GROMACS .gro file of C-alpha atoms in nm:
model
  207
    1PRO     CA    1  -5.132  12.234 -15.722
    2ARG     CA    2  -5.129  11.877 -15.718
    3THR     CA    3  -5.191  11.629 -15.405
    4ILE     CA    4  -5.022  11.334 -15.402
    5SER     CA    5  -5.181  11.148 -15.077
    6GLY     CA    6  -5.167  10.805 -14.934
    7VAL     CA    7  -4.835  10.818 -14.787
    8GLY     CA    8  -4.946  10.794 -14.446
    9PHE     CA    9  -4.810  11.017 -14.223
   10GLN     CA   10  -4.724  11.402 -14.292
   11PRO     CA   11  -4.326  11.427 -14.368
   12ASP     CA   12  -4.061  11.597 -14.277
   13PHE     CA   13  -3.884  11.566 -14.598
   14VAL     CA   14  -4.000  11.463 -14.990
   15LEU     CA   15  -3.757  11.398 -15.203
   16VAL     CA   16  -3.962  11.350 -15.623
   17ASP     CA   17  -3.700  11.177 -15.927
   18VAL     CA   18  -3.719  11.018 -16.249
   19LEU     CA   19  -3.545  10.705 -16.259
   20THR     CA   20  -3.406  10.766 -16.610
   21VAL     CA   21  -3.242  11.126 -16.554
   22LEU     CA   22  -3.003  11.266 -16.356
   23PHE     CA   23  -3.247  11.543 -16.194
   24TRP     CA   24  -3.419  11.508 -15.859
   25ALA     CA   25  -3.611  11.766 -15.566
   26THR     CA   26  -3.636  11.822 -15.274
   27CYS     CA   27  -3.821  11.963 -15.003
   28PHE     CA   28  -3.746  11.969 -14.585
   29VAL     CA   29  -4.023  12.065 -14.404
   30ASN     CA   30  -3.829  12.407 -14.245
   31GLU     CA   31  -3.873  12.562 -14.611
   32ALA     CA   32  -4.039  12.886 -14.647
   33ALA     CA   33  -4.408  12.788 -14.808
   34ASN     CA   34  -4.350  12.699 -15.180
   35THR     CA   35  -4.029  12.670 -15.194
   36SER     CA   36  -3.794  12.347 -15.262
   37PHE     CA   37  -3.464  12.249 -15.433
   38THR     CA   38  -3.321  12.095 -15.707
   39SER     CA   39  -3.036  11.865 -15.778
   40CYS     CA   40  -2.852  12.129 -15.940
   41ALA     CA   41  -2.745  12.472 -15.747
   42ASP     CA   42  -3.039  12.649 -15.897
   43GLY     CA   43  -3.115  12.783 -15.508
   44GLU     CA   44  -3.449  12.796 -15.416
   45VAL     CA   45  -3.726  12.772 -15.649
   46ALA     CA   46  -4.118  12.755 -15.644
   47ASP     CA   47  -4.411  12.570 -15.797
   48ASN     CA   48  -4.218  12.293 -15.747
   49ILE     CA   49  -4.276  12.069 -15.426
   50ARG     CA   50  -4.506  12.317 -15.300
   51SER     CA   51  -4.652  12.208 -14.939
   52PHE     CA   52  -4.693  11.912 -14.714
   53THR     CA   53  -5.010  11.748 -14.619
   54ALA     CA   54  -5.158  11.527 -14.333
   55ASP     CA   55  -5.112  11.280 -14.581
   56GLY     CA   56  -4.885  11.364 -14.828
   57PHE     CA   57  -4.739  11.622 -15.001
   58THR     CA   58  -4.849  11.860 -15.298
   59ILE     CA   59  -4.620  11.957 -15.660
   60GLY     CA   60  -4.672  12.181 -15.900
   61VAL     CA   61  -4.500  12.256 -16.247
   62TYR     CA   62  -4.184  12.412 -16.176
   63ASP     CA   63  -3.960  12.344 -16.535
   64ASN     CA   64  -3.591  12.350 -16.435
   65LEU     CA   65  -3.342  12.586 -16.550
   66ASP     CA   66  -3.207  12.290 -16.820
   67GLY     CA   67  -3.575  12.286 -16.994
   68ASN     CA   68  -3.584  11.925 -16.967
   69GLY     CA   69  -3.899  11.980 -16.755
   70ILE     CA   70  -3.907  11.654 -16.562
   71ILE     CA   71  -3.970  11.776 -16.222
   72PRO     CA   72  -4.180  11.736 -16.058
   73ASN     CA   73  -4.546  11.666 -16.248
   74LYS     CA   74  -4.485  11.638 -16.664
   75ASN     CA   75  -4.754  11.432 -16.834
   76GLY     CA   76  -4.686  11.118 -16.931
   77ILE     CA   77  -4.379  11.054 -16.657
   78VAL     CA   78  -4.325  10.808 -16.417
   79TYR     CA   79  -4.193  10.974 -16.079
   80HIS     CA   80  -4.101  10.817 -15.781
   81TYR     CA   81  -4.049  10.954 -15.422
   82LEU     CA   82  -3.914  10.908 -15.069
   83ALA     CA   83  -4.095  11.070 -14.784
   84LEU     CA   84  -3.935  11.106 -14.435
   85LYS     CA   85  -4.096  11.217 -14.090
   86ASN     CA   86  -3.833  11.256 -13.780
   87LEU     CA   87  -3.810  11.014 -13.550
   88THR     CA   88  -3.604  11.050 -13.230
   89GLY     CA   89  -3.296  10.920 -13.240
   90ASN     CA   90  -3.293  10.798 -13.617
   91ILE     CA   91  -3.365  11.085 -13.854
   92LEU     CA   92  -3.324  11.475 -13.811
   93VAL     CA   93  -3.459  11.761 -14.067
   94SER     CA   94  -3.305  12.082 -13.934
   95THR     CA   95  -3.075  12.363 -14.057
   96TYR     CA   96  -2.785  12.554 -13.985
   97THR     CA   97  -2.597  12.867 -14.113
   98GLY     CA   98  -2.290  12.887 -14.197
   99ASP     CA   99  -2.000  13.081 -14.076
  100GLY     CA  100  -1.709  13.023 -14.306
  101THR     CA  101  -1.496  12.897 -13.966
  102ASP     CA  102  -1.337  12.561 -14.029
  103ASN     CA  103  -1.396  12.237 -13.837
  104ARG     CA  104  -1.706  12.360 -13.679
  105ASN     CA  105  -1.927  12.087 -13.558
  106ILE     CA  106  -2.280  12.163 -13.597
  107VAL     CA  107  -2.462  11.994 -13.257
  108GLN     CA  108  -2.817  11.831 -13.381
  109GLY     CA  109  -3.132  11.961 -13.209
  110ASP     CA  110  -3.220  11.554 -13.221
  111ALA     CA  111  -2.860  11.444 -13.061
  112PHE     CA  112  -2.697  11.111 -13.230
  113GLN     CA  113  -2.485  10.991 -13.523
  114PRO     CA  114  -2.534  11.039 -13.774
  115ASP     CA  115  -2.465  10.689 -14.028
  116MET     CA  116  -2.584  10.926 -14.302
  117LEU     CA  117  -2.650  11.289 -14.410
  118TYR     CA  118  -2.792  11.486 -14.676
  119LEU     CA  119  -2.681  11.852 -14.691
  120VAL     CA  120  -2.787  12.105 -14.940
  121GLY     CA  121  -2.763  12.495 -14.931
  122ASN     CA  122  -2.896  12.754 -15.131
  123GLY     CA  123  -2.749  12.780 -15.469
  124ARG     CA  124  -2.541  12.486 -15.392
  125ARG     CA  125  -2.503  12.162 -15.508
  126PRO     CA  126  -2.623  11.862 -15.274
  127VAL     CA  127  -2.373  11.632 -15.089
  128LEU     CA  128  -2.370  11.361 -14.950
  129ARG     CA  129  -2.169  11.124 -14.669
  130TYR     CA  130  -2.184  10.867 -14.531
  131SER     CA  131  -2.039  10.672 -14.226
  132SER     CA  132  -1.933  10.372 -14.468
  133VAL     CA  133  -1.709  10.606 -14.620
  134PRO     CA  134  -1.377  10.679 -14.422
  135GLY     CA  135  -1.129  10.955 -14.363
  136ASP     CA  136  -1.214  11.408 -14.472
  137SER     CA  137  -1.504  11.263 -14.840
  138THR     CA  138  -1.827  11.353 -14.879
  139ASP     CA  139  -2.018  11.243 -15.280
  140SER     CA  140  -2.163  11.479 -15.484
  141PRO     CA  141  -2.449  11.238 -15.590
  142PRO     CA  142  -2.408  11.306 -15.992
  143ASN     CA  143  -2.657  11.520 -16.157
  144GLY     CA  144  -2.761  11.707 -16.496
  145GLU     CA  145  -2.461  11.965 -16.427
  146ASN     CA  146  -2.272  11.656 -16.240
  147SER     CA  147  -2.295  11.362 -16.447
  148GLY     CA  148  -2.006  11.191 -16.334
  149GLY     CA  149  -2.034  11.255 -15.966
  150GLY     CA  150  -1.718  11.260 -15.705
  151PHE     CA  151  -1.555  11.259 -15.331
  152ASN     CA  152  -1.391  11.620 -15.242
  153SER     CA  153  -1.285  11.659 -14.893
  154ASN     CA  154  -1.360  12.004 -14.680
  155GLN     CA  155  -1.737  11.961 -14.707
  156ILE     CA  156  -1.872  11.694 -14.408
  157GLN     CA  157  -1.560  11.612 -14.256
  158GLN     CA  158  -1.644  11.353 -13.938
  159PHE     CA  159  -1.972  11.214 -13.774
  160ASN     CA  160  -1.974  11.328 -13.442
  161ALA     CA  161  -2.171  11.145 -13.127
  162ASN     CA  162  -2.426  11.467 -13.130
  163GLY     CA  163  -2.376  11.582 -13.544
  164PHE     CA  164  -2.127  11.635 -13.756
  165GLN     CA  165  -1.865  11.863 -13.828
  166VAL     CA  166  -1.823  12.051 -14.122
  167GLY     CA  167  -1.506  12.255 -14.336
  168THR     CA  168  -1.512  12.572 -14.521
  169ASP     CA  169  -1.599  12.477 -14.870
  170VAL     CA  170  -1.914  12.691 -15.020
  171GLN     CA  171  -2.101  12.334 -15.047
  172VAL     CA  172  -2.117  12.328 -14.696
  173ASN     CA  173  -2.059  12.684 -14.531
  174GLN     CA  174  -2.026  12.944 -14.638
  175ASN     CA  175  -2.091  13.274 -14.437
  176GLY     CA  176  -2.456  13.400 -14.417
  177ILE     CA  177  -2.611  13.104 -14.658
  178VAL     CA  178  -2.823  12.849 -14.526
  179TYR     CA  179  -2.805  12.494 -14.513
  180TYR     CA  180  -3.087  12.226 -14.454
  181TYR     CA  181  -3.000  11.869 -14.396
  182LEU     CA  182  -3.163  11.525 -14.342
  183SER     CA  183  -3.006  11.353 -14.106
  184ILE     CA  184  -3.027  10.939 -14.073
  185LYS     CA  185  -2.850  10.669 -13.844
  186ASP     CA  186  -2.866  10.291 -13.959
  187VAL     CA  187  -3.175  10.167 -13.726
  188VAL     CA  188  -3.472  10.303 -13.940
  189VAL     CA  189  -3.818  10.270 -13.815
  190PRO     CA  190  -3.992  10.193 -14.113
  191ALA     CA  191  -4.374  10.304 -14.004
  192THR     CA  192  -4.155  10.650 -14.046
  193ILE     CA  193  -4.087  10.575 -14.435
  194SER     CA  194  -4.316  10.583 -14.689
  195ILE     CA  195  -4.158  10.443 -15.100
  196ARG     CA  196  -4.269  10.407 -15.419
  197THR     CA  197  -4.044  10.187 -15.567
  198PHE     CA  198  -3.765  10.449 -15.529
  199PRO     CA  199  -3.336  10.364 -15.563
  200LEU     CA  200  -3.218  10.447 -15.230
  201PHE     CA  201  -2.861  10.361 -15.376
  202TRP     CA  202  -2.677  10.681 -15.372
  203LEU     CA  203  -2.899  10.746 -15.035
  204GLY     CA  204  -2.688  10.480 -14.878
  205PHE     CA  205  -2.978  10.241 -14.733
  206THR     CA  206  -3.154   9.972 -14.888
  207PRO     CA  207  -3.508   9.996 -14.741
   0.00000   0.00000   0.00000
């Protein structure tokens, strides 16, 4: 594996992207060793983002299932990454297990009201919600399988004072599926973020 260093802290979440295509990879601290997600409904894969280190993360040579070979370490490709660390009251990386019930409130271990939530389950496409979007509306960011993106109901239904509410859609609450999420409040301390020219337009905030 190749080590990416210079982040300045041990991350709890890393996103790696290529600006010219609609594929990206994410890794959450709660995942098992050498497993991470792609932007498609591939499920967790090995040899992608492999692990976190005291000053960054390690990557492998995973070739995504569409054969583009762009994540995370193709020769000659310029990659961009976002690294985040848990910060009390502002940033939380965590999990829950789906149970299929409607209007289910997920209480975060660090109880704050999110302004942005990025969520993905094994074998599910990632979804995203912002506090600026009214009503029951969750974004499906465009990716290689879903180039147009779009908004859907019955997913992340609302933000609560201590977490968020999910509906019954399988992207967020299928019985027995483990879901991983990144929850961010609008006030973020810059020292907990490491960005290498990564455009955060679809994550809902600008560094």
